[in-house]
PDB file of C-alpha atoms in Angstrom:
ATOM      1  CA  MET Q   1       7.726  40.094 -60.681  1.00 63.00           C
ATOM      2  CA  GLY Q   2       6.424  43.254 -62.232  1.00 87.00           C
ATOM      3  CA  ARG Q   3       3.426  43.185 -64.644  1.00 95.00           C
ATOM      4  CA  ILE Q   4       4.470  42.975 -68.470  1.00 97.00           C
ATOM      5  CA  ILE Q   5       2.142  44.715 -70.837  1.00 98.00           C
ATOM      6  CA  ALA Q   6       2.476  44.301 -74.619  1.00 97.00           C
ATOM      7  CA  VAL Q   7       1.145  47.384 -76.396  1.00 97.00           C
ATOM      8  CA  ALA Q   8       0.038  46.036 -79.714  1.00 93.00           C
ATOM      9  CA  ASN Q   9      -1.935  46.345 -82.822  1.00 90.00           C
ATOM     10  CA  GLN Q  10      -1.305  44.996 -86.157  1.00 83.00           C
ATOM     11  CA  LYS Q  11      -2.654  48.380 -87.726  1.00 82.00           C
ATOM     12  CA  GLY Q  12      -0.072  50.856 -88.072  1.00 82.00           C
ATOM     13  CA  GLY Q  13      -0.534  54.525 -87.097  1.00 84.00           C
ATOM     14  CA  VAL Q  14      -3.111  53.889 -84.071  1.00 89.00           C
ATOM     15  CA  GLY Q  15      -0.898  55.583 -81.451  1.00 90.00           C
ATOM     16  CA  LYS Q  16       0.944  52.368 -80.153  1.00 94.00           C
ATOM     17  CA  THR Q  17       4.233  54.451 -79.417  1.00 96.00           C
ATOM     18  CA  THR Q  18       2.476  57.576 -78.258  1.00 96.00           C
ATOM     19  CA  THR Q  19       0.626  55.470 -75.857  1.00 97.00           C
ATOM     20  CA  CYS Q  20       3.653  53.513 -74.557  1.00 97.00           C
ATOM     21  CA  VAL Q  21       5.696  56.557 -74.040  1.00 98.00           C
ATOM     22  CA  ASN Q  22       3.036  58.645 -72.529  1.00 98.00           C
ATOM     23  CA  LEU Q  23       1.328  56.100 -70.461  1.00 98.00           C
ATOM     24  CA  SER Q  24       4.511  54.722 -68.962  1.00 98.00           C
ATOM     25  CA  SER Q  25       5.692  58.243 -68.129  1.00 98.00           C
ATOM     26  CA  ALA Q  26       2.537  59.032 -66.450  1.00 98.00           C
ATOM     27  CA  ILE Q  27       2.584  55.838 -64.370  1.00 98.00           C
ATOM     28  CA  ALA Q  28       6.293  56.510 -63.424  1.00 98.00           C
ATOM     29  CA  ILE Q  29       5.231  59.963 -62.246  1.00 96.00           C
ATOM     30  CA  GLN Q  30       2.688  58.336 -59.968  1.00 95.00           C
ATOM     31  CA  GLY Q  31       5.661  56.825 -58.245  1.00 96.00           C
ATOM     32  CA  LYS Q  32       6.003  53.645 -59.867  1.00 97.00           C
ATOM     33  CA  SER Q  33       9.301  52.001 -61.487  1.00 98.00           C
ATOM     34  CA  VAL Q  34       8.604  51.488 -65.122  1.00 98.00           C
ATOM     35  CA  LEU Q  35      10.497  49.888 -67.896  1.00 98.00           C
ATOM     36  CA  LEU Q  36       9.733  50.484 -71.469  1.00 98.00           C
ATOM     37  CA  VAL Q  37      11.033  48.170 -73.959  1.00 98.00           C
ATOM     38  CA  ASP Q  38      11.177  49.381 -77.588  1.00 98.00           C
ATOM     39  CA  LEU Q  39      10.656  46.400 -79.843  1.00 97.00           C
ATOM     40  CA  ASP Q  40      10.121  48.525 -83.104  1.00 95.00           C
ATOM     41  CA  PRO Q  41      13.069  48.763 -85.339  1.00 95.00           C
ATOM     42  CA  GLN Q  42      12.160  52.208 -86.342  1.00 94.00           C
ATOM     43  CA  GLY Q  43      13.286  53.186 -82.723  1.00 96.00           C
ATOM     44  CA  ASN Q  44      10.392  55.807 -82.244  1.00 96.00           C
ATOM     45  CA  ALA Q  45       9.884  55.218 -78.485  1.00 97.00           C
ATOM     46  CA  THR Q  46      13.656  55.466 -78.280  1.00 98.00           C
ATOM     47  CA  SER Q  47      13.860  58.883 -80.026  1.00 97.00           C
ATOM     48  CA  GLY Q  48      10.778  59.878 -78.385  1.00 97.00           C
ATOM     49  CA  LEU Q  49      12.239  59.636 -75.088  1.00 97.00           C
ATOM     50  CA  GLY Q  50      15.320  61.818 -76.243  1.00 96.00           C
ATOM     51  CA  VAL Q  51      17.734  59.038 -77.113  1.00 97.00           C
ATOM     52  CA  ASP Q  52      19.359  59.147 -80.693  1.00 96.00           C
ATOM     53  CA  PRO Q  53      18.948  55.529 -81.934  1.00 95.00           C
ATOM     54  CA  ARG Q  54      21.999  55.884 -84.137  1.00 93.00           C
ATOM     55  CA  SER Q  55      24.257  56.625 -81.132  1.00 95.00           C
ATOM     56  CA  LEU Q  56      23.604  53.348 -79.490  1.00 96.00           C
ATOM     57  CA  THR Q  57      26.246  50.480 -79.413  1.00 95.00           C
ATOM     58  CA  LYS Q  58      23.823  48.122 -77.637  1.00 97.00           C
ATOM     59  CA  THR Q  59      19.968  47.714 -77.817  1.00 97.00           C
ATOM     60  CA  VAL Q  60      17.278  45.198 -77.136  1.00 98.00           C
ATOM     61  CA  TYR Q  61      18.673  43.498 -80.166  1.00 97.00           C
ATOM     62  CA  ASN Q  62      21.626  42.391 -78.062  1.00 97.00           C
ATOM     63  CA  CYS Q  63      19.214  41.049 -75.458  1.00 97.00           C
ATOM     64  CA  LEU Q  64      17.360  38.801 -78.041  1.00 96.00           C
ATOM     65  CA  ILE Q  65      20.545  37.783 -80.093  1.00 95.00           C
ATOM     66  CA  GLU Q  66      23.317  37.761 -77.571  1.00 94.00           C
ATOM     67  CA  LYS Q  67      21.503  37.130 -74.365  1.00 95.00           C
ATOM     68  CA  ASP Q  68      22.714  40.219 -72.724  1.00 97.00           C
ATOM     69  CA  ASN Q  69      21.307  41.335 -69.433  1.00 98.00           C
ATOM     70  CA  PRO Q  70      18.745  44.123 -70.019  1.00 98.00           C
ATOM     71  CA  LYS Q  71      20.123  45.729 -66.872  1.00 97.00           C
ATOM     72  CA  ASP Q  72      23.294  46.553 -68.653  1.00 97.00           C
ATOM     73  CA  ILE Q  73      21.587  48.274 -71.640  1.00 98.00           C
ATOM     74  CA  TRP Q  74      18.622  50.152 -70.342  1.00 98.00           C
ATOM     75  CA  ILE Q  75      18.920  53.770 -70.035  1.00 97.00           C
ATOM     76  CA  LYS Q  76      17.442  56.116 -67.289  1.00 97.00           C
ATOM     77  CA  THR Q  77      15.352  58.569 -68.848  1.00 97.00           C
ATOM     78  CA  ASP Q  78      14.319  62.145 -67.904  1.00 96.00           C
ATOM     79  CA  VAL Q  79      11.354  61.026 -66.283  1.00 97.00           C
ATOM     80  CA  PRO Q  80      11.759  59.902 -62.593  1.00 97.00           C
ATOM     81  CA  GLY Q  81      11.187  56.195 -62.596  1.00 97.00           C
ATOM     82  CA  LEU Q  82      11.213  55.554 -66.065  1.00 98.00           C
ATOM     83  CA  PHE Q  83      13.862  53.232 -67.768  1.00 98.00           C
ATOM     84  CA  LEU Q  84      14.240  52.662 -71.449  1.00 98.00           C
ATOM     85  CA  LEU Q  85      15.470  49.561 -73.104  1.00 98.00           C
ATOM     86  CA  PRO Q  86      16.173  50.925 -76.668  1.00 98.00           C
ATOM     87  CA  ALA Q  87      16.047  49.888 -80.106  1.00 97.00           C
ATOM     88  CA  ASN Q  88      17.578  51.008 -83.548  1.00 96.00           C
ATOM     89  CA  ALA Q  89      17.758  49.556 -87.205  1.00 94.00           C
ATOM     90  CA  ASP Q  90      19.714  46.489 -85.905  1.00 94.00           C
ATOM     91  CA  LEU Q  91      16.590  45.145 -84.521  1.00 95.00           C
ATOM     92  CA  ALA Q  92      15.183  44.512 -87.986  1.00 92.00           C
ATOM     93  CA  GLY Q  93      17.925  41.888 -88.316  1.00 91.00           C
ATOM     94  CA  ALA Q  94      16.686  40.049 -85.250  1.00 91.00           C
ATOM     95  CA  GLU Q  95      13.507  38.741 -87.270  1.00 86.00           C
ATOM     96  CA  ILE Q  96      15.827  36.990 -89.788  1.00 88.00           C
ATOM     97  CA  GLU Q  97      18.348  35.900 -87.274  1.00 93.00           C
ATOM     98  CA  LEU Q  98      15.802  34.131 -85.033  1.00 90.00           C
ATOM     99  CA  VAL Q  99      14.075  32.316 -87.606  1.00 86.00           C
ATOM    100  CA  ASN Q 100      15.924  28.933 -87.335  1.00 86.00           C
ATOM    101  CA  VAL Q 101      16.851  29.437 -83.742  1.00 88.00           C
ATOM    102  CA  GLU Q 102      15.340  26.823 -81.501  1.00 86.00           C
ATOM    103  CA  GLY Q 103      12.776  28.592 -78.995  1.00 89.00           C
ATOM    104  CA  ARG Q 104      12.817  31.538 -80.878  1.00 92.00           C
ATOM    105  CA  GLU Q 105       9.555  32.814 -79.484  1.00 93.00           C
ATOM    106  CA  GLN Q 106      10.995  32.573 -75.828  1.00 94.00           C
ATOM    107  CA  HIS Q 107      14.000  35.125 -76.325  1.00 96.00           C
ATOM    108  CA  LEU Q 108      12.458  38.244 -74.903  1.00 97.00           C
ATOM    109  CA  LYS Q 109      10.597  36.276 -72.147  1.00 97.00           C
ATOM    110  CA  GLU Q 110      14.108  34.935 -71.119  1.00 97.00           C
ATOM    111  CA  ALA Q 111      15.671  38.296 -71.165  1.00 97.00           C
ATOM    112  CA  LEU Q 112      13.141  39.635 -69.039  1.00 97.00           C
ATOM    113  CA  LEU Q 113      13.347  36.994 -66.420  1.00 96.00           C
ATOM    114  CA  LYS Q 114      16.810  38.176 -65.670  1.00 96.00           C
ATOM    115  CA  VAL Q 115      15.422  41.448 -64.399  1.00 96.00           C
ATOM    116  CA  ALA Q 116      12.091  40.253 -62.780  1.00 92.00           C
ATOM    117  CA  GLY Q 117      10.964  42.124 -59.779  1.00 91.00           C
ATOM    118  CA  LEU Q 118      13.074  45.259 -60.730  1.00 96.00           C
ATOM    119  CA  HIS Q 119      10.201  47.390 -61.977  1.00 97.00           C
ATOM    120  CA  ASP Q 120       6.595  47.489 -61.180  1.00 97.00           C
ATOM    121  CA  PHE Q 121       5.667  47.661 -64.742  1.00 98.00           C
ATOM    122  CA  VAL Q 122       7.159  46.636 -68.087  1.00 98.00           C
ATOM    123  CA  PHE Q 123       5.613  47.955 -71.339  1.00 98.00           C
ATOM    124  CA  LEU Q 124       6.496  46.454 -74.643  1.00 98.00           C
ATOM    125  CA  ASP Q 125       6.124  48.685 -77.699  1.00 97.00           C
ATOM    126  CA  CYS Q 126       5.370  46.391 -80.515  1.00 96.00           C
ATOM    127  CA  PRO Q 127       5.888  46.845 -84.163  1.00 93.00           C
ATOM    128  CA  PRO Q 128       2.888  47.059 -86.571  1.00 88.00           C
ATOM    129  CA  ALA Q 129       3.061  43.336 -87.753  1.00 85.00           C
ATOM    130  CA  LEU Q 130       2.682  40.009 -86.258  1.00 85.00           C
ATOM    131  CA  GLY Q 131       6.260  38.902 -86.833  1.00 90.00           C
ATOM    132  CA  LEU Q 132       8.667  37.447 -84.436  1.00 93.00           C
ATOM    133  CA  LEU Q 133       9.241  40.528 -82.422  1.00 95.00           C
ATOM    134  CA  THR Q 134       5.516  40.810 -81.648  1.00 94.00           C
ATOM    135  CA  ILE Q 135       5.385  37.070 -80.910  1.00 94.00           C
ATOM    136  CA  ASN Q 136       8.082  37.436 -78.648  1.00 96.00           C
ATOM    137  CA  ALA Q 137       6.332  40.369 -76.989  1.00 97.00           C
ATOM    138  CA  LEU Q 138       3.008  38.223 -76.706  1.00 96.00           C
ATOM    139  CA  ASN Q 139       4.805  35.371 -75.284  1.00 96.00           C
ATOM    140  CA  ALA Q 140       6.573  37.436 -72.809  1.00 97.00           C
ATOM    141  CA  ALA Q 141       3.627  39.362 -71.705  1.00 97.00           C
ATOM    142  CA  GLN Q 142       0.853  38.918 -69.109  1.00 96.00           C
ATOM    143  CA  SER Q 143      -1.462  41.049 -70.829  1.00 97.00           C
ATOM    144  CA  VAL Q 144      -2.174  43.063 -74.040  1.00 97.00           C
ATOM    145  CA  LEU Q 145      -3.139  46.749 -74.296  1.00 97.00           C
ATOM    146  CA  VAL Q 146      -4.590  47.750 -77.538  1.00 95.00           C
ATOM    147  CA  PRO Q 147      -4.775  51.239 -78.775  1.00 94.00           C
ATOM    148  CA  VAL Q 148      -7.627  51.820 -81.363  1.00 93.00           C
ATOM    149  CA  GLN Q 149      -7.843  54.717 -83.645  1.00 89.00           C
ATOM    150  CA  CYS Q 150     -11.344  56.218 -83.854  1.00 85.00           C
ATOM    151  CA  GLU Q 151     -11.537  55.618 -87.599  1.00 83.00           C
ATOM    152  CA  TYR Q 152     -13.233  53.507 -90.373  1.00 78.00           C
ATOM    153  CA  TYR Q 153     -11.176  50.153 -90.172  1.00 78.00           C
ATOM    154  CA  ALA Q 154     -10.729  50.191 -86.398  1.00 77.00           C
ATOM    155  CA  MET Q 155     -12.881  47.234 -85.715  1.00 77.00           C
ATOM    156  CA  GLU Q 156     -11.441  45.065 -88.603  1.00 77.00           C
ATOM    157  CA  GLY Q 157      -7.919  45.756 -87.298  1.00 78.00           C
ATOM    158  CA  LEU Q 158      -9.124  44.911 -83.732  1.00 85.00           C
ATOM    159  CA  SER Q 159     -10.632  41.509 -84.799  1.00 85.00           C
ATOM    160  CA  ARG Q 160      -7.403  40.489 -86.441  1.00 85.00           C
ATOM    161  CA  LEU Q 161      -5.383  41.325 -83.343  1.00 87.00           C
ATOM    162  CA  LEU Q 162      -7.838  39.391 -81.300  1.00 90.00           C
ATOM    163  CA  SER Q 163      -7.392  36.261 -83.293  1.00 90.00           C
ATOM    164  CA  SER Q 164      -3.630  36.533 -83.254  1.00 89.00           C
ATOM    165  CA  ILE Q 165      -3.779  36.765 -79.454  1.00 92.00           C
ATOM    166  CA  ASP Q 166      -5.935  33.712 -79.293  1.00 93.00           C
ATOM    167  CA  ARG Q 167      -3.450  31.956 -81.444  1.00 92.00           C
ATOM    168  CA  VAL Q 168      -0.436  32.969 -79.048  1.00 92.00           C
ATOM    169  CA  ARG Q 169      -2.469  31.850 -76.149  1.00 94.00           C
ATOM    170  CA  GLN Q 170      -3.200  28.411 -77.730  1.00 93.00           C
ATOM    171  CA  SER Q 171       0.471  27.893 -78.864  1.00 91.00           C
ATOM    172  CA  TRP Q 172       2.587  29.616 -76.153  1.00 93.00           C
ATOM    173  CA  ASN Q 173       1.311  31.672 -73.618  1.00 95.00           C
ATOM    174  CA  PRO Q 174      -2.137  30.264 -72.103  1.00 95.00           C
ATOM    175  CA  SER Q 175      -2.415  32.851 -69.503  1.00 95.00           C
ATOM    176  CA  LEU Q 176      -2.193  35.855 -71.842  1.00 96.00           C
ATOM    177  CA  ILE Q 177      -5.172  38.231 -71.398  1.00 95.00           C
ATOM    178  CA  LEU Q 178      -6.573  41.305 -73.085  1.00 94.00           C
ATOM    179  CA  GLU Q 179      -5.902  44.137 -70.611  1.00 93.00           C
ATOM    180  CA  GLY Q 180      -7.947  46.499 -72.397  1.00 95.00           C
ATOM    181  CA  ILE Q 181      -8.581  48.891 -75.268  1.00 96.00           C
ATOM    182  CA  VAL Q 182      -7.732  52.525 -75.441  1.00 97.00           C
ATOM    183  CA  LEU Q 183      -9.493  54.693 -77.968  1.00 95.00           C
ATOM    184  CA  THR Q 184      -6.913  57.148 -79.489  1.00 95.00           C
ATOM    185  CA  MET Q 185      -6.856  60.067 -81.922  1.00 91.00           C
ATOM    186  CA  PHE Q 186     -10.510  61.013 -80.912  1.00 93.00           C
ATOM    187  CA  ASP Q 187     -12.007  64.111 -82.297  1.00 90.00           C
ATOM    188  CA  ALA Q 188     -15.482  64.764 -80.693  1.00 85.00           C
ATOM    189  CA  ARG Q 189     -16.356  66.997 -83.685  1.00 86.00           C
ATOM    190  CA  ASN Q 190     -15.984  63.914 -86.025  1.00 86.00           C
ATOM    191  CA  THR Q 191     -19.323  61.979 -86.593  1.00 88.00           C
ATOM    192  CA  LEU Q 192     -17.400  58.844 -87.587  1.00 88.00           C
ATOM    193  CA  ALA Q 193     -15.043  58.914 -84.430  1.00 88.00           C
ATOM    194  CA  ARG Q 194     -18.075  59.253 -82.272  1.00 91.00           C
ATOM    195  CA  GLN Q 195     -19.719  56.222 -84.074  1.00 91.00           C
ATOM    196  CA  VAL Q 196     -16.554  54.110 -83.956  1.00 88.00           C
ATOM    197  CA  SER Q 197     -16.270  55.064 -80.185  1.00 92.00           C
ATOM    198  CA  GLU Q 198     -19.793  53.721 -79.345  1.00 92.00           C
ATOM    199  CA  GLN Q 199     -19.451  50.839 -81.585  1.00 90.00           C
ATOM    200  CA  VAL Q 200     -16.177  49.539 -79.827  1.00 91.00           C
ATOM    201  CA  ARG Q 201     -17.752  50.301 -76.450  1.00 93.00           C
ATOM    202  CA  SER Q 202     -20.970  48.485 -77.312  1.00 92.00           C
ATOM    203  CA  HIS Q 203     -18.798  45.427 -78.444  1.00 89.00           C
ATOM    204  CA  PHE Q 204     -16.325  45.386 -75.691  1.00 92.00           C
ATOM    205  CA  GLY Q 205     -17.928  46.846 -72.725  1.00 93.00           C
ATOM    206  CA  ALA Q 206     -15.997  47.267 -69.703  1.00 93.00           C
ATOM    207  CA  GLN Q 207     -12.816  46.294 -71.423  1.00 94.00           C
ATOM    208  CA  VAL Q 208     -12.528  49.729 -72.992  1.00 96.00           C
ATOM    209  CA  PHE Q 209     -11.019  52.265 -70.845  1.00 97.00           C
ATOM    210  CA  GLN Q 210     -13.090  55.439 -70.010  1.00 96.00           C
ATOM    211  CA  ALA Q 211     -10.084  57.704 -70.400  1.00 97.00           C
ATOM    212  CA  VAL Q 212     -10.048  58.630 -74.291  1.00 96.00           C
ATOM    213  CA  ILE Q 213      -6.919  60.083 -76.082  1.00 97.00           C
ATOM    214  CA  PRO Q 214      -7.737  62.921 -78.287  1.00 95.00           C
ATOM    215  CA  ARG Q 215      -6.125  64.349 -81.351  1.00 93.00           C
ATOM    216  CA  ASN Q 216      -3.734  66.794 -79.912  1.00 94.00           C
ATOM    217  CA  VAL Q 217      -0.733  69.124 -80.992  1.00 95.00           C
ATOM    218  CA  THR Q 218       1.364  68.328 -77.915  1.00 96.00           C
ATOM    219  CA  LEU Q 219       1.238  64.608 -78.481  1.00 96.00           C
ATOM    220  CA  ALA Q 220       2.176  65.154 -82.157  1.00 95.00           C
ATOM    221  CA  GLU Q 221       5.077  67.676 -81.260  1.00 96.00           C
ATOM    222  CA  ALA Q 222       6.592  66.113 -78.335  1.00 97.00           C
ATOM    223  CA  PRO Q 223       8.336  63.299 -80.002  1.00 96.00           C
ATOM    224  CA  SER Q 224      10.444  65.778 -82.248  1.00 96.00           C
ATOM    225  CA  TYR Q 225      11.772  67.394 -78.824  1.00 96.00           C
ATOM    226  CA  GLY Q 226      12.510  63.907 -77.320  1.00 96.00           C
ATOM    227  CA  ARG Q 227      10.186  64.291 -74.545  1.00 97.00           C
ATOM    228  CA  PRO Q 228       6.888  62.738 -73.569  1.00 97.00           C
ATOM    229  CA  GLY Q 229       3.826  64.988 -73.629  1.00 96.00           C
ATOM    230  CA  ILE Q 230       3.648  65.317 -69.810  1.00 93.00           C
ATOM    231  CA  LEU Q 231       7.207  67.051 -69.874  1.00 95.00           C
ATOM    232  CA  TYR Q 232       6.781  68.903 -73.010  1.00 97.00           C
ATOM    233  CA  ASN Q 233       3.351  70.417 -71.965  1.00 97.00           C
ATOM    234  CA  ALA Q 234       1.723  69.008 -69.039  1.00 96.00           C
ATOM    235  CA  ALA Q 235      -1.362  71.013 -69.196  1.00 97.00           C
ATOM    236  CA  SER Q 236      -2.349  70.051 -72.659  1.00 97.00           C
ATOM    237  CA  SER Q 237      -5.564  67.927 -73.320  1.00 97.00           C
ATOM    238  CA  GLY Q 238      -3.384  64.998 -74.436  1.00 97.00           C
ATOM    239  CA  SER Q 239      -1.092  65.022 -71.602  1.00 97.00           C
ATOM    240  CA  GLN Q 240      -3.889  65.123 -69.160  1.00 97.00           C
ATOM    241  CA  ALA Q 241      -5.706  62.130 -70.998  1.00 98.00           C
ATOM    242  CA  TYR Q 242      -2.611  60.108 -70.454  1.00 98.00           C
ATOM    243  CA  VAL Q 243      -2.563  61.119 -66.801  1.00 97.00           C
ATOM    244  CA  ALA Q 244      -6.217  60.099 -66.457  1.00 98.00           C
ATOM    245  CA  LEU Q 245      -5.492  56.756 -68.302  1.00 98.00           C
ATOM    246  CA  ALA Q 246      -2.474  56.039 -65.983  1.00 97.00           C
ATOM    247  CA  LYS Q 247      -4.781  56.556 -62.912  1.00 97.00           C
ATOM    248  CA  GLU Q 248      -7.370  54.537 -64.346  1.00 97.00           C
ATOM    249  CA  TYR Q 249      -4.892  51.729 -65.268  1.00 96.00           C
ATOM    250  CA  LEU Q 250      -3.664  51.669 -61.799  1.00 95.00           C
ATOM    251  CA  SER Q 251      -6.923  51.446 -60.402  1.00 90.00           C
ATOM    252  CA  HIS Q 252      -7.911  48.748 -62.686  1.00 74.00           C
ATOM    253  CA  GLY Q 253      -4.975  46.729 -61.750  1.00 64.00           C
ATOM    254  CA  GLU Q 254      -5.728  47.120 -58.013  1.00 54.00           C
ATOM    255  CA  LYS Q 255      -9.297  45.924 -58.574  1.00 50.00           C
ATOM    256  CA  SER Q 256      -7.865  42.939 -60.703  1.00 47.00           C
ATOM    257  CA  ALA Q 257      -5.526  41.930 -57.779  1.00 43.00           C
ATOM    258  CA  ARG Q 258      -8.234  41.652 -55.294  1.00 40.00           C
TER     259      ARG Q 258
END
């Protein structure tokens, strides 16, 4: 079975979707088969890969509520080896519809079991809240990748997320681990950004990836063209940072497997 990674942070605006889209694209370009699951009703990962959420008749919602097979819904993207299980506003209803359903925390896990082994990696783009969609993601995942913006409240948001991961581990998914922390939106000219980076590295050590994602025009512009950064402008510092992160991530996984 491929590795399932939830990309999560309860704080909004930290680069979760940007990391999901660009890291999964960069790993696919390294020759891996990757599935990106958009679990945010805003559908930003979906539109960021060139799919209009409003045009969709079936999405991840149908996998969660109607038990459809993800293979019948996922879309092949412009990135070779990268597949998208899309989302749109319908997904907002899933939170309400699942509330009184038995085993509601398991629906995504059950859906992904239907396609176990078809991809090397499955990335789950979580919404910025610890609702049922994020709980489903943390229950289905083997690990959590946490993007952290280099700004004032970074550590506070990170500690809340780690507490949530502990609760999920105790209640549903005892094998869930912290895959690592990715520093995002880094501006080396900003003293606070440097201080936050040093603080996170000092506290979490080797769990923080060496690759750092800078503030970058390409990463901001690419979603409006429906393309990941590495297709929009591969030479940009943002795209190259995600390529470096992908290589480090793959190397990190190989070491963990030994």
